[in-house]
Coordinates of N, CA and C in Angstrom, one line a residue:
X1 N 69.8 2.2 128.8 CA 70.4 1.3 127.7 C 70.5 -0.1 128.2
X2 N 70.9 -0.3 129.5 CA 71.0 -1.6 130.0 C 69.6 -2.3 130.1
X3 N 68.5 -1.6 130.4 CA 67.2 -2.2 130.4 C 66.8 -2.6 128.9
X4 N 67.2 -1.7 128.0 CA 66.9 -2.1 126.6 C 67.7 -3.3 126.1
X5 N 68.9 -3.3 126.5 CA 69.8 -4.4 126.1 C 69.4 -5.7 126.7
X6 N 68.9 -5.7 128.0 CA 68.5 -6.9 128.7 C 67.2 -7.4 128.0
X7 N 66.2 -6.5 127.7 CA 65.1 -6.8 126.9 C 65.4 -7.5 125.5
X8 N 66.5 -6.9 124.8 CA 66.9 -7.4 123.6 C 67.4 -8.9 123.7
X9 N 68.1 -9.1 124.8 CA 68.6 -10.5 125.0 C 67.4 -11.4 125.1
X10 N 66.3 -11.1 125.8 CA 65.2 -12.0 126.1 C 64.5 -12.2 124.8
X11 N 64.4 -11.0 124.1 CA 63.7 -11.3 122.8 C 64.4 -12.1 121.7
X12 N 65.7 -11.9 121.6 CA 66.5 -12.6 120.6 C 66.5 -14.1 121.0
X13 N 66.8 -14.3 122.4 CA 66.8 -15.7 122.8 C 65.4 -16.4 122.6
X14 N 64.4 -15.8 122.8 CA 63.1 -16.4 122.6 C 62.9 -16.6 121.1
X15 N 63.2 -15.7 120.2 CA 63.1 -16.0 118.8 C 63.9 -17.0 118.3
X16 N 65.2 -17.1 118.8 CA 66.1 -18.3 118.4 C 65.6 -19.6 118.8
X17 N 65.1 -19.8 120.1 CA 64.7 -21.1 120.6 C 63.4 -21.5 120.0
X18 N 62.4 -20.6 119.8 CA 61.1 -21.0 119.2 C 61.3 -21.2 117.8
X19 N 62.2 -20.6 117.1 CA 62.4 -20.9 115.7 C 63.0 -22.2 115.4
X20 N 63.9 -22.5 116.3 CA 64.7 -23.8 116.2 C 63.9 -25.0 116.9
X21 N 62.8 -24.7 117.6 CA 62.2 -26.0 118.3 C 61.6 -27.0 117.5
X22 N 60.9 -26.6 116.4 CA 60.1 -27.5 115.6 C 60.9 -28.6 114.8
X23 N 62.2 -28.2 114.2 CA 63.0 -29.2 113.5 C 63.5 -30.3 114.4
X24 N 63.6 -30.1 115.7 CA 64.0 -31.1 116.7 C 63.0 -32.3 116.8
X25 N 61.8 -32.0 116.4 CA 60.7 -33.1 116.6 C 60.1 -33.4 115.2
X26 N 60.7 -32.9 114.2 CA 60.3 -33.3 112.8 C 61.4 -33.4 111.9
X27 N 61.6 -34.5 111.3 CA 62.7 -34.7 110.4 C 62.5 -34.1 109.0
X28 N 63.4 -33.4 108.5 CA 63.3 -32.8 107.2 C 64.1 -33.4 106.2
X29 N 63.7 -33.9 105.1 CA 64.4 -34.7 104.2 C 65.3 -33.8 103.3
X30 N 64.9 -32.5 103.1 CA 65.8 -31.6 102.4 C 65.8 -30.2 103.1
X31 N 66.8 -29.4 102.7 CA 66.9 -28.2 103.3 C 65.7 -27.2 102.7
X32 N 64.9 -26.8 103.6 CA 63.7 -26.0 103.2 C 64.1 -24.5 103.5
X33 N 63.9 -23.8 102.5 CA 64.2 -22.3 102.7 C 63.1 -21.6 103.4
X34 N 63.3 -21.1 104.6 CA 62.2 -20.3 105.4 C 62.7 -19.0 105.5
X35 N 62.0 -18.1 104.9 CA 62.3 -16.6 105.1 C 61.2 -15.8 104.6
X36 N 61.3 -14.6 105.1 CA 60.5 -13.5 104.6 C 61.4 -12.6 103.7
X37 N 61.3 -12.7 102.5 CA 62.3 -12.0 101.5 C 62.3 -10.4 101.8
X38 N 61.1 -9.8 102.1 CA 61.3 -8.4 102.3 C 61.9 -8.1 103.6
X39 N 61.7 -8.8 104.7 CA 62.3 -8.6 106.0 C 63.8 -8.8 105.8
X40 N 64.3 -9.9 105.1 CA 65.7 -10.2 104.9 C 66.3 -9.0 104.1
X41 N 65.6 -8.5 103.1 CA 66.2 -7.5 102.2 C 66.3 -6.2 103.1
X42 N 65.4 -5.8 103.9 CA 65.4 -4.7 104.7 C 66.6 -4.9 105.6
X43 N 66.7 -6.0 106.3 CA 67.8 -6.3 107.2 C 69.1 -6.1 106.5
X44 N 69.3 -6.7 105.2 CA 70.5 -6.5 104.5 C 70.9 -5.1 104.3
X45 N 70.1 -4.3 104.0 CA 70.3 -2.8 103.8 C 70.7 -2.2 105.1
X46 N 70.0 -2.6 106.2 CA 70.4 -2.0 107.6 C 71.9 -2.5 108.0
X47 N 72.2 -3.8 107.7 CA 73.4 -4.3 108.1 C 74.5 -3.6 107.2
X48 N 74.4 -3.3 106.0 CA 75.3 -2.6 105.2 C 75.5 -1.2 105.7
X49 N 74.5 -0.4 106.0 CA 74.5 0.9 106.5 C 75.1 1.0 107.8
X50 N 74.8 0.2 108.7 CA 75.4 0.1 110.1 C 76.9 0.0 110.0
X51 N 77.3 -1.0 109.1 CA 78.7 -1.3 109.0 C 79.5 -0.1 108.4
X52 N 79.0 0.4 107.3 CA 79.7 1.4 106.5 C 79.6 2.8 107.1
X53 N 78.4 3.2 107.7 CA 78.3 4.6 108.2 C 78.5 4.7 109.6
X54 N 78.1 3.8 110.4 CA 78.2 3.9 111.8 C 79.4 3.2 112.6
X55 N 79.6 2.0 112.1 CA 80.6 1.3 112.9 C 82.1 1.5 112.5
X56 N 82.4 1.4 111.1 CA 83.7 1.5 110.6 C 84.2 2.9 110.9
X57 N 83.5 3.9 110.6 CA 84.0 5.3 110.8 C 84.3 5.6 112.3
X58 N 83.4 5.1 113.2 CA 83.6 5.3 114.6 C 84.8 4.4 115.0
X59 N 84.9 3.3 114.7 CA 86.1 2.4 115.1 C 87.4 3.1 114.6
X60 N 87.3 3.6 113.4 CA 88.6 4.1 112.8 C 88.9 5.3 113.6
X61 N 88.0 6.2 113.9 CA 88.3 7.4 114.8 C 88.9 7.1 116.1
X62 N 88.4 5.9 116.8 CA 88.9 5.4 118.0 C 90.3 5.0 117.9
X63 N 90.6 4.3 117.0 CA 92.0 3.7 116.7 C 92.9 5.1 116.5
X64 N 92.4 6.0 115.8 CA 93.3 7.1 115.6 C 93.6 8.0 116.9
X65 N 92.5 8.2 117.8 CA 92.6 8.8 119.0 C 93.6 8.0 119.9
X66 N 93.7 6.8 119.7 CA 94.6 5.9 120.6 C 96.0 5.8 119.9
X67 N 96.3 6.8 118.9 CA 97.6 6.9 118.2 C 97.9 5.7 117.3
X68 N 96.9 5.0 116.8 CA 97.1 3.9 115.8 C 96.6 4.5 114.5
X69 N 97.6 4.8 113.6 CA 97.3 5.5 112.4 C 97.1 4.6 111.2
X70 N 97.5 3.4 111.4 CA 97.2 2.4 110.4 C 95.7 2.1 110.5
X71 N 95.1 1.8 109.1 CA 93.6 1.7 109.1 C 93.2 0.3 109.7
X72 N 93.4 0.0 111.0 CA 93.1 -1.3 111.6 C 91.6 -1.6 111.5
X73 N 90.8 -0.6 111.5 CA 89.3 -0.9 111.6 C 88.9 -1.6 110.2
X74 N 89.4 -1.1 109.2 CA 89.1 -1.6 107.9 C 89.8 -3.0 107.7
X75 N 91.1 -3.2 108.2 CA 91.8 -4.3 108.2 C 91.1 -5.5 108.9
X76 N 90.6 -5.2 110.0 CA 89.8 -6.2 110.9 C 88.6 -6.6 110.3
X77 N 87.9 -5.6 109.7 CA 86.6 -5.8 109.1 C 86.8 -6.6 107.8
X78 N 87.8 -6.4 107.0 CA 88.1 -7.1 105.8 C 88.5 -8.7 106.2
X79 N 89.3 -8.8 107.3 CA 89.6 -10.2 107.7 C 88.4 -10.9 108.1
X80 N 87.6 -10.3 108.9 CA 86.3 -10.9 109.3 C 85.4 -11.4 108.2
X81 N 85.3 -10.4 107.2 CA 84.5 -10.7 106.0 C 85.0 -11.9 105.2
X82 N 86.3 -11.9 105.0 CA 87.0 -13.1 104.2 C 87.0 -14.3 105.0
X83 N 87.2 -14.3 106.3 CA 87.0 -15.5 107.1 C 85.7 -16.1 107.0
X84 N 84.6 -15.4 107.2 CA 83.4 -16.0 107.1 C 83.1 -16.5 105.7
X85 N 83.5 -15.8 104.7 CA 83.3 -16.3 103.3 C 84.1 -17.6 103.1
X86 N 85.3 -17.7 103.7 CA 86.1 -18.9 103.7 C 85.3 -20.1 104.3
X87 N 84.8 -19.8 105.4 CA 84.0 -20.9 106.1 C 82.9 -21.3 105.3
X88 N 82.2 -20.5 104.6 CA 81.1 -20.9 103.8 C 81.5 -21.6 102.6
X89 N 82.7 -21.3 102.0 CA 83.2 -22.0 100.9 C 83.6 -23.4 101.4
X90 N 84.2 -23.6 102.6 CA 84.6 -25.0 103.1 C 83.3 -25.7 103.3
X91 N 82.3 -25.1 103.8 CA 81.0 -25.8 104.0 C 80.5 -26.3 102.7
X92 N 80.5 -25.5 101.6 CA 80.0 -26.1 100.2 C 80.9 -27.1 99.8
X93 N 82.2 -27.2 100.1 CA 83.1 -28.4 99.7 C 82.6 -29.7 100.5
X94 N 82.3 -29.5 101.8 CA 81.9 -30.6 102.5 C 80.7 -31.1 102.0
X95 N 79.8 -30.3 101.6 CA 78.4 -30.8 101.1 C 78.6 -31.6 99.8
X96 N 79.5 -31.1 98.9 CA 79.8 -31.7 97.6 C 80.3 -33.1 97.8
X97 N 81.3 -33.2 98.8 CA 82.0 -34.5 98.9 C 81.4 -35.4 99.8
X98 N 80.7 -34.9 100.9 CA 80.2 -35.7 102.0 C 78.6 -35.7 102.1
X99 N 78.0 -34.6 101.5 CA 76.6 -34.4 101.6 C 76.3 -33.6 102.8
X100 N 75.0 -33.0 102.7 CA 74.7 -32.1 103.8 C 74.2 -32.7 105.1
X101 N 74.2 -34.0 105.1 CA 73.9 -34.7 106.5 C 75.3 -35.0 107.2
X102 N 76.4 -34.6 106.7 CA 77.7 -34.8 107.3 C 77.7 -34.2 108.6
X103 N 78.3 -34.8 109.7 CA 78.5 -34.3 110.9 C 79.4 -33.0 110.9
X104 N 80.4 -33.2 110.0 CA 81.4 -32.1 109.9 C 80.7 -30.8 109.4
X105 N 79.8 -31.0 108.5 CA 79.0 -29.8 108.0 C 78.1 -29.2 109.1
X106 N 77.5 -30.0 109.9 CA 76.7 -29.5 111.1 C 77.5 -28.7 112.0
X107 N 78.8 -29.3 112.3 CA 79.6 -28.5 113.3 C 80.1 -27.2 112.6
X108 N 80.5 -27.3 111.4 CA 81.0 -26.0 110.7 C 79.9 -25.0 110.6
X109 N 78.7 -25.4 110.3 CA 77.6 -24.5 110.3 C 77.3 -23.9 111.7
X110 N 77.4 -24.6 112.7 CA 77.3 -24.2 114.0 C 78.3 -23.1 114.3
X111 N 79.6 -23.4 114.0 CA 80.7 -22.5 114.3 C 80.5 -21.2 113.6
X112 N 80.2 -21.4 112.2 CA 80.1 -20.1 111.5 C 79.0 -19.2 112.0
X113 N 77.8 -19.8 112.1 CA 76.7 -19.0 112.5 C 76.8 -18.5 113.9
X114 N 77.4 -19.3 114.8 CA 77.7 -18.8 116.2 C 78.7 -17.6 116.2
X115 N 79.7 -17.6 115.2 CA 80.7 -16.5 115.2 C 79.9 -15.2 114.9
X116 N 79.2 -15.3 113.8 CA 78.6 -14.0 113.4 C 77.3 -13.7 114.3
X117 N 76.8 -14.6 115.0 CA 75.7 -14.4 116.0 C 76.3 -13.6 117.2
X118 N 77.6 -14.1 117.6 CA 78.2 -13.3 118.7 C 78.6 -12.0 118.3
X119 N 79.1 -11.8 117.2 CA 79.5 -10.4 116.8 C 78.4 -9.5 116.5
X120 N 77.2 -10.0 116.1 CA 76.0 -9.3 116.0 C 75.6 -8.7 117.3
X121 N 75.7 -9.7 118.2 CA 75.3 -9.3 119.7 C 76.3 -8.3 120.2
X122 N 77.6 -8.3 119.9 CA 78.5 -7.4 120.3 C 78.3 -6.0 119.8
X123 N 77.8 -6.0 118.5 CA 77.5 -4.8 117.9 C 76.3 -4.0 118.6
X124 N 75.4 -4.9 119.0 CA 74.2 -4.3 119.7 C 74.7 -3.9 121.1
X125 N 75.4 -4.6 121.8 CA 75.9 -4.3 123.0 C 76.7 -3.1 123.1
X126 N 77.5 -2.8 122.0 CA 78.3 -1.6 121.9 C 77.6 -0.3 121.7
X127 N 76.4 -0.5 121.2 CA 75.6 0.7 120.8 C 75.2 1.6 121.9
X128 N 75.7 2.9 121.7 CA 75.5 3.9 122.9 C 74.2 4.7 122.5
X129 N 73.8 4.6 121.2 CA 72.6 5.4 120.9 C 71.4 4.4 120.8
X130 N 70.3 4.7 121.4 CA 69.1 4.0 121.5 C 68.5 3.8 120.1
X131 N 68.6 4.8 119.3 CA 67.9 4.8 117.9 C 68.7 3.7 117.1
X132 N 70.0 3.7 117.1 CA 70.7 2.8 116.3 C 70.5 1.4 117.0
X133 N 70.5 1.3 118.3 CA 70.3 -0.2 118.9 C 69.0 -0.7 118.5
X134 N 67.9 0.1 118.4 CA 66.6 -0.3 118.0 C 66.6 -0.9 116.6
X135 N 67.3 -0.2 115.7 CA 67.2 -0.7 114.3 C 68.1 -1.9 114.2
X136 N 69.3 -1.9 114.8 CA 70.1 -3.2 114.8 C 69.3 -4.4 115.4
X137 N 68.5 -4.1 116.5 CA 67.7 -5.3 117.1 C 66.8 -5.7 116.1
X138 N 66.1 -4.9 115.3 CA 65.1 -5.2 114.4 C 65.8 -6.1 113.2
X139 N 67.0 -5.6 112.8 CA 67.6 -6.4 111.8 C 68.1 -7.7 112.2
X140 N 68.6 -7.8 113.4 CA 68.9 -9.1 114.0 C 67.7 -10.0 114.1
X141 N 66.6 -9.5 114.5 CA 65.4 -10.4 114.7 C 64.9 -10.8 113.3
X142 N 64.9 -9.9 112.3 CA 64.5 -10.3 111.1 C 65.3 -11.4 110.4
X143 N 66.6 -11.4 110.8 CA 67.5 -12.4 110.1 C 67.6 -13.6 111.1
X144 N 67.3 -13.5 112.4 CA 67.6 -14.5 113.4 C 66.8 -15.7 113.2
X145 N 65.5 -15.5 113.0 CA 64.6 -16.6 113.1 C 64.8 -17.7 111.9
X146 N 65.0 -17.1 110.7 CA 65.3 -18.0 109.6 C 66.6 -18.8 109.7
X147 N 67.6 -18.1 110.3 CA 68.9 -18.6 110.6 C 68.8 -19.7 111.6
X148 N 68.0 -19.5 112.7 CA 67.8 -20.5 113.7 C 67.2 -21.7 113.2
X149 N 66.1 -21.5 112.4 CA 65.3 -22.6 111.9 C 66.2 -23.4 111.0
X150 N 66.9 -22.8 110.1 CA 67.7 -23.4 109.1 C 68.9 -24.3 109.8
X151 N 69.5 -23.7 110.9 CA 70.5 -24.4 111.6 C 70.0 -25.7 112.3
X152 N 68.8 -25.5 112.9 CA 68.2 -26.6 113.5 C 67.8 -27.7 112.6
X153 N 67.4 -27.4 111.4 CA 67.1 -28.4 110.4 C 68.5 -29.1 110.1
X154 N 69.5 -28.3 109.9 CA 70.9 -28.9 109.4 C 71.4 -29.8 110.4
X155 N 71.4 -29.4 111.7 CA 72.0 -30.3 112.7 C 71.3 -31.6 113.0
X156 N 69.9 -31.5 112.7 CA 69.1 -32.6 112.9 C 69.2 -33.6 111.7
X157 N 69.7 -33.1 110.6 CA 70.0 -34.1 109.4 C 71.3 -34.8 109.6
X158 N 72.2 -34.5 110.7 CA 73.4 -35.2 110.8 C 73.2 -36.4 111.5
X159 N 74.3 -37.3 111.7 CA 74.2 -38.5 112.3 C 74.5 -38.4 113.8
X160 N 74.5 -37.2 114.4 CA 74.7 -36.9 115.8 C 73.5 -37.5 116.6
X161 N 73.7 -37.8 117.8 CA 72.7 -38.1 118.9 C 71.8 -36.9 119.1
X162 N 70.7 -37.0 119.6 CA 69.8 -35.9 120.0 C 70.5 -35.0 121.0
X163 N 71.1 -35.6 121.9 CA 71.9 -34.8 123.0 C 72.9 -33.8 122.3
X164 N 73.7 -34.4 121.3 CA 74.7 -33.6 120.6 C 74.1 -32.6 119.8
X165 N 73.0 -32.9 119.2 CA 72.3 -31.9 118.4 C 71.8 -30.7 119.3
X166 N 71.2 -31.1 120.4 CA 70.8 -30.0 121.3 C 71.9 -29.1 121.8
X167 N 73.2 -29.8 122.0 CA 74.2 -29.0 122.6 C 74.7 -28.0 121.4
X168 N 74.8 -28.5 120.2 CA 75.2 -27.6 119.1 C 74.2 -26.4 119.1
X169 N 73.0 -26.7 119.1 CA 72.0 -25.6 119.0 C 72.0 -24.6 120.2
X170 N 72.2 -25.1 121.4 CA 72.3 -24.3 122.5 C 73.5 -23.4 122.5
X171 N 74.7 -23.9 122.0 CA 75.8 -23.1 121.8 C 75.5 -22.0 120.8
X172 N 74.8 -22.3 119.8 CA 74.5 -21.1 118.8 C 73.4 -20.2 119.6
X173 N 72.4 -20.7 120.1 CA 71.4 -19.9 120.9 C 72.0 -18.9 121.9
X174 N 73.1 -19.2 122.5 CA 73.6 -18.3 123.5 C 74.6 -17.3 123.1
X175 N 75.1 -17.4 121.8 CA 76.0 -16.5 121.3 C 75.7 -15.1 121.2
X176 N 74.4 -14.8 120.7 CA 74.1 -13.4 120.5 C 73.9 -12.8 121.9
X177 N 73.2 -13.4 122.9 CA 73.1 -12.7 124.2 C 74.5 -12.6 124.8
X178 N 75.4 -13.5 124.7 CA 76.8 -13.4 125.2 C 77.4 -12.3 124.6
X179 N 77.2 -12.1 123.3 CA 77.9 -10.9 122.6 C 77.4 -9.6 123.1
X180 N 76.0 -9.5 123.4 CA 75.4 -8.3 123.9 C 76.0 -8.0 125.2
X181 N 76.1 -9.0 126.1 CA 76.5 -8.7 127.5 C 78.0 -8.2 127.4
X182 N 78.9 -9.0 126.6 CA 80.3 -8.6 126.4 C 80.4 -7.1 125.9
X183 N 79.6 -6.8 124.8 CA 79.8 -5.6 124.2 C 79.3 -4.5 125.2
X184 N 78.2 -4.7 125.9 CA 77.8 -3.6 126.9 C 78.7 -3.4 128.0
X185 N 79.3 -4.6 128.5 CA 80.3 -4.5 129.5 C 81.6 -3.8 129.1
X186 N 81.9 -3.9 127.8 CA 83.1 -3.3 127.3 C 83.0 -1.8 127.2
X187 N 81.8 -1.2 127.1 CA 81.5 0.2 127.0 C 81.3 0.8 128.5
X188 N 81.1 0.0 129.4 CA 81.0 0.6 130.7 C 82.0 0.3 131.8
X189 N 82.6 -0.9 131.8 CA 83.4 -1.3 132.9 C 84.9 -1.7 132.5
X190 N 85.2 -1.7 131.2 CA 86.5 -2.0 130.8 C 87.2 -0.8 130.2
X191 N 87.1 0.4 130.9 CA 87.8 1.6 130.4 C 89.2 1.4 130.4
X192 N 89.8 0.6 131.3 CA 91.3 0.3 131.2 C 91.8 -0.3 130.0
X193 N 90.8 -0.9 129.1 CA 91.2 -1.5 127.9 C 90.6 -0.9 126.7
X194 N 90.9 0.4 126.4 CA 90.3 1.2 125.3 C 90.3 0.6 124.0
X195 N 91.1 -0.3 123.7 CA 91.2 -1.0 122.4 C 90.0 -1.9 122.1
X196 N 89.5 -2.4 123.2 CA 88.4 -3.5 123.0 C 87.3 -2.9 122.2
X197 N 86.8 -1.7 122.4 CA 85.6 -1.3 121.8 C 85.9 -1.1 120.3
X198 N 86.9 -0.5 119.9 CA 87.1 -0.4 118.3 C 87.3 -1.7 117.7
X199 N 88.1 -2.6 118.5 CA 88.2 -3.9 117.8 C 87.0 -4.7 117.7
X200 N 86.2 -4.7 118.7 CA 84.8 -5.4 118.5 C 84.1 -4.8 117.5
X201 N 84.0 -3.4 117.4 CA 83.3 -2.7 116.4 C 83.7 -3.0 115.0
X202 N 84.9 -3.1 114.8 CA 85.5 -3.5 113.5 C 85.2 -4.9 113.1
X203 N 85.4 -5.8 114.0 CA 85.0 -7.2 113.7 C 83.4 -7.4 113.4
X204 N 82.7 -6.7 114.2 CA 81.2 -6.7 114.0 C 80.8 -6.1 112.6
X205 N 81.6 -5.0 112.2 CA 81.3 -4.3 111.0 C 81.6 -5.3 109.8
X206 N 82.6 -6.1 109.9 CA 82.9 -7.1 108.9 C 81.8 -8.1 108.8
X207 N 81.3 -8.5 109.9 CA 80.2 -9.5 110.0 C 78.9 -8.9 109.3
X208 N 78.7 -7.6 109.6 CA 77.5 -7.0 109.0 C 77.7 -6.8 107.5
X209 N 78.9 -6.5 107.1 CA 79.1 -6.3 105.6 C 78.8 -7.7 104.9
X210 N 79.3 -8.8 105.6 CA 79.1 -10.1 105.0 C 77.5 -10.5 105.0
X211 N 76.9 -10.2 106.1 CA 75.5 -10.6 106.2 C 74.7 -9.7 105.2
X212 N 75.1 -8.5 104.9 CA 74.4 -7.6 104.0 C 74.7 -8.0 102.5
X213 N 75.6 -8.8 102.2 CA 76.1 -9.1 100.8 C 76.1 -10.5 100.5
X214 N 77.1 -11.3 100.9 CA 77.3 -12.7 100.5 C 76.8 -13.8 101.4
X215 N 76.2 -13.5 102.5 CA 75.8 -14.6 103.4 C 74.7 -15.4 102.7
X216 N 75.2 -16.7 102.5 CA 74.3 -17.7 101.7 C 74.7 -17.8 100.4
X217 N 75.7 -17.1 100.0 CA 76.2 -17.1 98.6 C 75.2 -17.0 97.5
X218 N 74.8 -18.1 96.8 CA 73.9 -17.9 95.6 C 72.5 -17.6 96.1
X219 N 72.2 -17.9 97.4 CA 70.9 -17.5 98.0 C 70.9 -16.2 98.7
X220 N 72.1 -15.4 98.7 CA 72.2 -14.2 99.3 C 71.2 -13.2 98.7
X221 N 70.7 -12.3 99.5 CA 69.7 -11.3 99.1 C 70.2 -10.5 97.9
X222 N 71.5 -10.0 97.9 CA 71.9 -9.2 96.9 C 72.5 -9.9 95.6
X223 N 72.3 -11.3 95.7 CA 72.6 -12.1 94.5 C 71.4 -12.8 94.0
X224 N 70.7 -13.4 94.8 CA 69.4 -14.2 94.2 C 68.3 -13.2 94.0
X225 N 68.2 -12.1 94.7 CA 67.1 -11.3 94.6 C 67.5 -9.8 94.0
X226 N 68.8 -9.7 93.6 CA 69.3 -8.5 93.0 C 68.5 -7.9 91.9
X227 N 67.8 -8.8 91.0 CA 67.2 -8.4 89.9 C 65.6 -8.2 90.2
X228 N 65.3 -8.5 91.5 CA 63.9 -8.2 91.9 C 63.8 -7.0 92.5
X229 N 63.4 -6.0 91.7 CA 63.4 -4.5 92.2 C 62.6 -4.3 93.4
X230 N 61.5 -5.0 93.6 CA 60.7 -4.8 94.8 C 61.5 -5.1 96.1
X231 N 62.3 -6.3 96.0 CA 63.1 -6.6 97.1 C 64.3 -5.8 97.3
X232 N 64.8 -5.4 96.1 CA 66.1 -4.4 96.2 C 65.7 -3.0 96.7
X233 N 64.4 -2.7 96.5 CA 64.1 -1.3 97.0 C 64.0 -1.3 98.5
X234 N 63.8 -2.5 99.1 CA 63.8 -2.7 100.6 C 65.2 -2.7 101.1
X235 N 66.1 -3.2 100.4 CA 67.6 -3.1 100.7 C 68.0 -1.7 100.8
X236 N 67.6 -0.9 99.8 CA 67.9 0.5 99.8 C 67.2 1.3 100.9
X237 N 65.9 0.9 101.3 CA 65.2 1.4 102.4 C 65.9 1.2 103.6
X238 N 66.4 0.0 104.0 CA 67.1 -0.2 105.1 C 68.4 0.6 105.3
X239 N 69.1 0.7 104.1 CA 70.3 1.5 104.1 C 69.9 3.0 104.3
X240 N 69.0 3.5 103.7 CA 68.6 4.9 104.0 C 68.2 5.2 105.4
X241 N 67.4 4.3 105.9 CA 66.9 4.5 107.3 C 68.2 4.7 108.3
X242 N 69.2 3.9 108.2 CA 70.4 4.0 109.0 C 71.2 5.2 108.7
X243 N 71.2 5.6 107.4 CA 71.9 6.9 106.9 C 71.3 8.1 107.6
X244 N 70.0 8.1 107.6 CA 69.2 9.1 108.2 C 69.4 9.2 109.6
X245 N 69.4 8.1 110.3 CA 69.6 8.0 111.8 C 71.0 8.6 112.2
X246 N 72.0 8.4 111.2 CA 73.3 8.9 111.4 C 73.4 10.4 111.6
X247 N 72.4 11.2 111.2 CA 72.3 12.6 111.3 C 72.3 13.0 112.7
X248 N 71.6 12.2 113.5 CA 71.4 12.6 115.0 C 72.3 11.8 115.9
X249 N 73.2 11.0 115.4 CA 74.0 10.2 116.4 C 75.5 10.5 116.3

């Protein structure tokens, strides 16, 4: 699993950097949507299924075994979901009042995307099953390249210097690898802190729920494309894949 997770770090970092490279050398006058709708739809279904079937149940069981009978797993997931949604609403308010070239919006976008990039990595790092880890990796890669490209466009539209823009993008680029390392470490060397694993799993589950439903608000897969049955079938397919995988994990 360590070999697989190290390979995942290299793959995710490569996709992130290569996807965000172009906007640093070409100015975009407007936010251009760059995505593969089918891949995004499949990833949304995977995110939903991983959160609901794999992560929340396991985290809840771990809390229970540690004699915490309050549903902390669901509480933490809900807090994460609402916090990410709050950040997105704040970002929309900044765009309305200051425009999308505002430095504040660039920083907020970096913070928000870095947060769920870190938690996505933690979810992959925490995976003890190779089959689950492979599907999570696929979902991350399907989602990551478009997110990286969009963030690079956004921070390059700001009034910051090139050096500052690079710093913001580098912070974002390192978050998923850092999450993978921390998640993997938590499962192998931090046995003295048994609460860490269910806490990270719950937070990551909230992130996956958000990515599978409201990420991007009106452009979210389950909002913009919910009436496009061809895309929605791929959401269902992604969900079913992880539901089937649960039979053996």
